Amino acid sequence: MSHSQASDKLMVELRDLNKWYGEFHVLKNINLEVKQGEKIVICGPSGSGKSTMIRCINHLEEHQKGDIVVSGIPLNEDIKNIEAIRKEVGMVFQHFNLFPHLTVLENCVLAPIWVKKMPRKEAEAQAMELLERVKIPDQALKYPGQLSGGQQQRVAIARSLCMNPDVMLFDEPTSALDPEMIKEVLDVMIELATEGMTMLCVTHEMGFAKTVADRVIFMDGGQIVEENEPHEFFNNPQHERTQLFLSQILQH
Amino acid sequence: MKYEMQPTLPPPASMVGVIGWMRKHLFNGPINSVATIVVGYFLISFLVPTIQWIFIDADWVGDSRDACTSGGACWVFINNRLDQFLYGFYPEAEHWRVQTAFILLIGSIIWLVMPQTPKKGLVAALLLVVYPVVAFFLLYGDIFGLETVETHLWGGLSLTLVLAVVGIVASLPLGILLALGRQSEMPIVKSVCVIFIEIWRGVPLITVLFMASVMLPLFFPEGMSFDKLLRALIGITLFQSAYMAEVIRGGLQAIPKGQYEAADALGLGYWQKMILIIMPQALKLMIPGIVNTFIALFKDTSLVLIIGLFDVLAIGQAANQDPKWIGYSTESYLFVALLFWVFCFSMSRYSQQLERQLHTGH
Ligand SMILES: Nc1ncnc2c1ncn2[C@@H]1O[C@H](COP(=O)(O)OP(=O)(O)O)[C@@H](O)[C@H]1O
Ligand SMILES: [Mg+2]
């Protein structure tokens, strides 16, 4: 896999990012730059702040110190900026979070119609195209509850892509799935990566990291402990905590 | 000769049917048998004369109390006053207007309750938005050549329905706003909503009605008369909206956080998120709770008699004072109770059925 899709334009910049939950210091001086087209895999033990970090990027969580710039837009109190950033950033959740009262197609056209004011016809055509890409166009008129977990997660990816995002955030997209469904979701993500999408993925799928990642980031205790290109990261981890984590992960 | 299959013989009578059922449930042991006999004795000694009084010995038709001679209930009394029980003092020639409003209401409710009917959303919107306007002009008149019927003439069951339906329909949007406000992150909005809700929930409806009829006019300039019914409606709506807000809050809390986050992540604004994603899911969960508060309100409307409105109970009491019919108040109270029971029982059955559907539906 070529790792040379990245251009020089910065899509996500985190500078000295700090966040507290009350007294608890969850994120400590996080610095991260993601260029356009780059694919970043974030791993680390449970509770290390991975979700919190990527959720700060589209302001699902508020940060207290430091700067976040997405696609050139600074994330600050200004609600306009937050809205603008959310239009550029798609997010896929561990538990899919599809809207259960809407059909698959309605799930996909909702945001384009209401947020981007796209005509319904156009939104539906685009949604069908994307459902085709995640290989479930025949499920368009079903409700999420009628689909398998893997199918739901692919719908969730299509729903995000319908907003034409510049950056995609994935928060453990396969960890709620039965093993036989993990591959169908990873395949969609790999295809998305080859097409040049900028991606930040929290995942413990090391095969995926080796295939598509430009960089792997290891977090522990709210800090970025180690950051390297995948080959070096897996074969030659520098820090003790990284080595321990990798040995635990690769055991099974 | 043809042989025909004989139907299989039923099990012996002691195992099935009335006797079998009684064996199994009523006489399955010495203590239970004694209890059954004692309770049965009291039930029969109470029920038999009651049924006799209500149905067998009762008088049904006639023009005056002279028709009531057989010693049972005098339903002639109710029969003669039926119009008042249903319409209060609404002019007889205009009763068709009340009937039309009622049929429109029942028709659209049946439409919504039936499982197969299409366009439920549209009908619900019409019922909540257009119907109140239509019903008001139908009842009040003063438009399209309809004779004006002042609200002090409204009464009976139709007034009870007006109070309950307006109370519930008007308190729904107010309750939604209060519930959202209570969840709000803006401290001022939040505390205003919490205080509002807690004040109304801590006061009995009867106090609210007194205040609405006595105190509300003090806040308005002298000479500005303010319809008594309207005052009661405002009081009931504010009171009811606090309860509604709590029902709605319960529904909102049942929606998983992931739904809010998915909507946020897609860039939906606050109102888009609430109207398109959260409320449609929450409302479905809230219908049983809303029906239950409606039942409570429906019964509470009878309190308006203390501020001089003639709901169906007040009509019954007024009828009891009629010198021509002295002595038949049992009949009128029974009849009023029956009317309330029929409405409340059907609503409660509907809400139970809905709850079962909700439990199996997802
Ligand atoms: N809303 C919250 N309030 C308080 N603590 C939280 C909250 N969300 C997460 N945390 C804590 O922050 C830490 C990091 O959480 P998270 O980012 O979800 O970790 P990860 O995704 O790496 O497993 C954990 O210790 C967690 O308990
Ligand atoms: Mg996490």
XYZ file of C-alpha atoms in Angstrom, chain A residues 49-197:
149
model
C -8.541 9.088 26.200
C -8.700 7.970 22.559
C -12.430 8.556 22.183
C -12.256 11.822 24.071
C -9.512 13.095 21.768
C -11.293 12.405 18.495
C -14.607 13.590 19.927
C -13.000 16.943 20.679
C -12.285 17.346 16.964
C -15.991 17.739 16.076
C -16.833 19.270 19.453
C -18.873 16.385 20.825
C -16.651 17.083 23.815
C -15.505 20.512 24.876
C -11.791 21.114 25.483
C -10.538 23.545 28.089
C -7.084 24.461 26.866
C -5.205 24.476 23.586
C -6.231 24.971 19.965
C -8.101 22.826 17.479
C -8.144 23.782 13.817
C -10.051 21.674 11.315
C -9.805 22.298 7.586
C -8.472 25.759 8.385
C -11.423 26.621 10.658
C -10.520 27.302 14.292
C -12.804 25.547 16.765
C -13.879 28.156 19.283
C -16.995 29.403 21.064
C -18.421 30.633 17.756
C -21.342 28.328 16.972
C -20.896 29.136 13.261
C -17.422 27.631 13.317
C -18.623 24.540 15.129
C -21.354 24.067 12.521
C -18.864 24.610 9.705
C -16.462 22.063 11.171
C -19.203 19.477 11.651
C -20.089 19.813 7.976
C -16.496 18.891 7.096
C -16.079 16.063 9.595
C -17.896 12.733 9.451
C -18.024 10.404 12.423
C -18.661 6.674 12.775
C -19.491 5.351 16.233
C -18.902 2.045 17.945
C -22.641 1.449 18.298
C -23.575 2.809 14.842
C -26.163 5.257 16.263
C -28.439 4.995 13.256
C -31.835 6.660 13.640
C -34.154 3.699 14.300
C -37.364 5.482 13.296
C -36.087 6.276 9.798
C -35.344 3.968 6.893
C -31.780 3.458 5.721
C -32.353 5.869 2.849
C -33.936 8.493 5.111
C -31.009 8.141 7.516
C -28.720 8.989 4.617
C -30.617 11.914 3.102
C -31.603 13.649 6.353
C -28.480 15.718 6.928
C -27.848 16.654 3.263
C -31.444 17.903 2.999
C -31.644 19.772 6.312
C -28.078 20.901 6.822
C -26.863 21.375 3.250
C -30.314 22.262 1.860
C -29.804 19.788 -0.966
C -32.917 19.012 -3.065
C -34.407 15.652 -2.036
C -33.998 14.069 -5.485
C -30.325 14.893 -5.595
C -29.796 13.733 -2.004
C -31.498 10.415 -2.731
C -29.473 9.823 -5.865
C -26.281 10.507 -3.957
C -27.355 8.304 -1.059
C -28.097 5.395 -3.400
C -24.681 5.822 -4.984
C -23.002 5.646 -1.571
C -25.131 2.706 -0.425
C -23.939 1.018 -3.614
C -20.374 1.727 -2.563
C -20.871 0.111 0.851
C -22.642 -2.723 -0.976
C -26.134 -2.534 0.502
C -28.285 -0.634 -2.035
C -30.960 -3.344 -1.743
C -31.534 -2.510 1.956
C -32.341 1.153 1.319
C -35.998 0.932 2.300
C -35.508 -1.196 5.393
C -35.272 0.085 8.943
C -31.952 -0.178 10.826
C -33.461 -2.709 13.239
C -33.909 -5.126 10.334
C -30.198 -5.151 9.448
C -27.240 -7.034 10.865
C -24.586 -5.165 12.840
C -22.153 -5.157 9.926
C -24.805 -3.812 7.589
C -25.779 -1.131 10.093
C -22.201 0.022 10.449
C -21.829 0.234 6.661
C -25.027 2.323 6.544
C -23.525 4.561 9.221
C -20.434 5.040 7.071
C -22.582 5.827 4.030
C -24.645 8.273 6.103
C -21.500 10.181 7.066
C -20.164 10.143 3.520
C -23.420 11.688 2.279
C -22.265 14.973 3.812
C -19.142 14.862 1.647
C -16.774 15.250 4.586
C -13.097 16.134 4.257
C -12.185 14.131 7.341
C -13.635 10.915 8.733
C -13.409 9.955 12.400
C -13.910 6.321 13.402
C -14.335 5.398 17.064
C -13.804 1.641 17.375
C -16.096 0.939 14.419
C -15.722 -2.835 14.582
C -15.531 -3.551 18.293
C -19.284 -4.015 18.744
C -19.475 -6.436 15.804
C -19.562 -10.217 15.676
C -16.241 -11.504 14.285
C -17.711 -12.624 10.970
C -18.918 -9.079 10.246
C -15.717 -7.235 11.009
C -14.203 -7.861 7.602
C -17.107 -6.382 5.596
C -16.758 -3.122 7.530
C -12.961 -3.048 7.340
C -13.161 -3.655 3.572
C -15.318 -0.571 3.183
C -12.879 1.447 5.296
C -9.885 0.205 3.306
C -11.613 1.183 0.073
C -12.336 4.615 1.512
C -8.669 4.927 2.462
C -7.464 4.027 -1.032
C -9.722 6.726 -2.439
C -7.747 9.288 -0.487
C -10.007 10.156 2.450
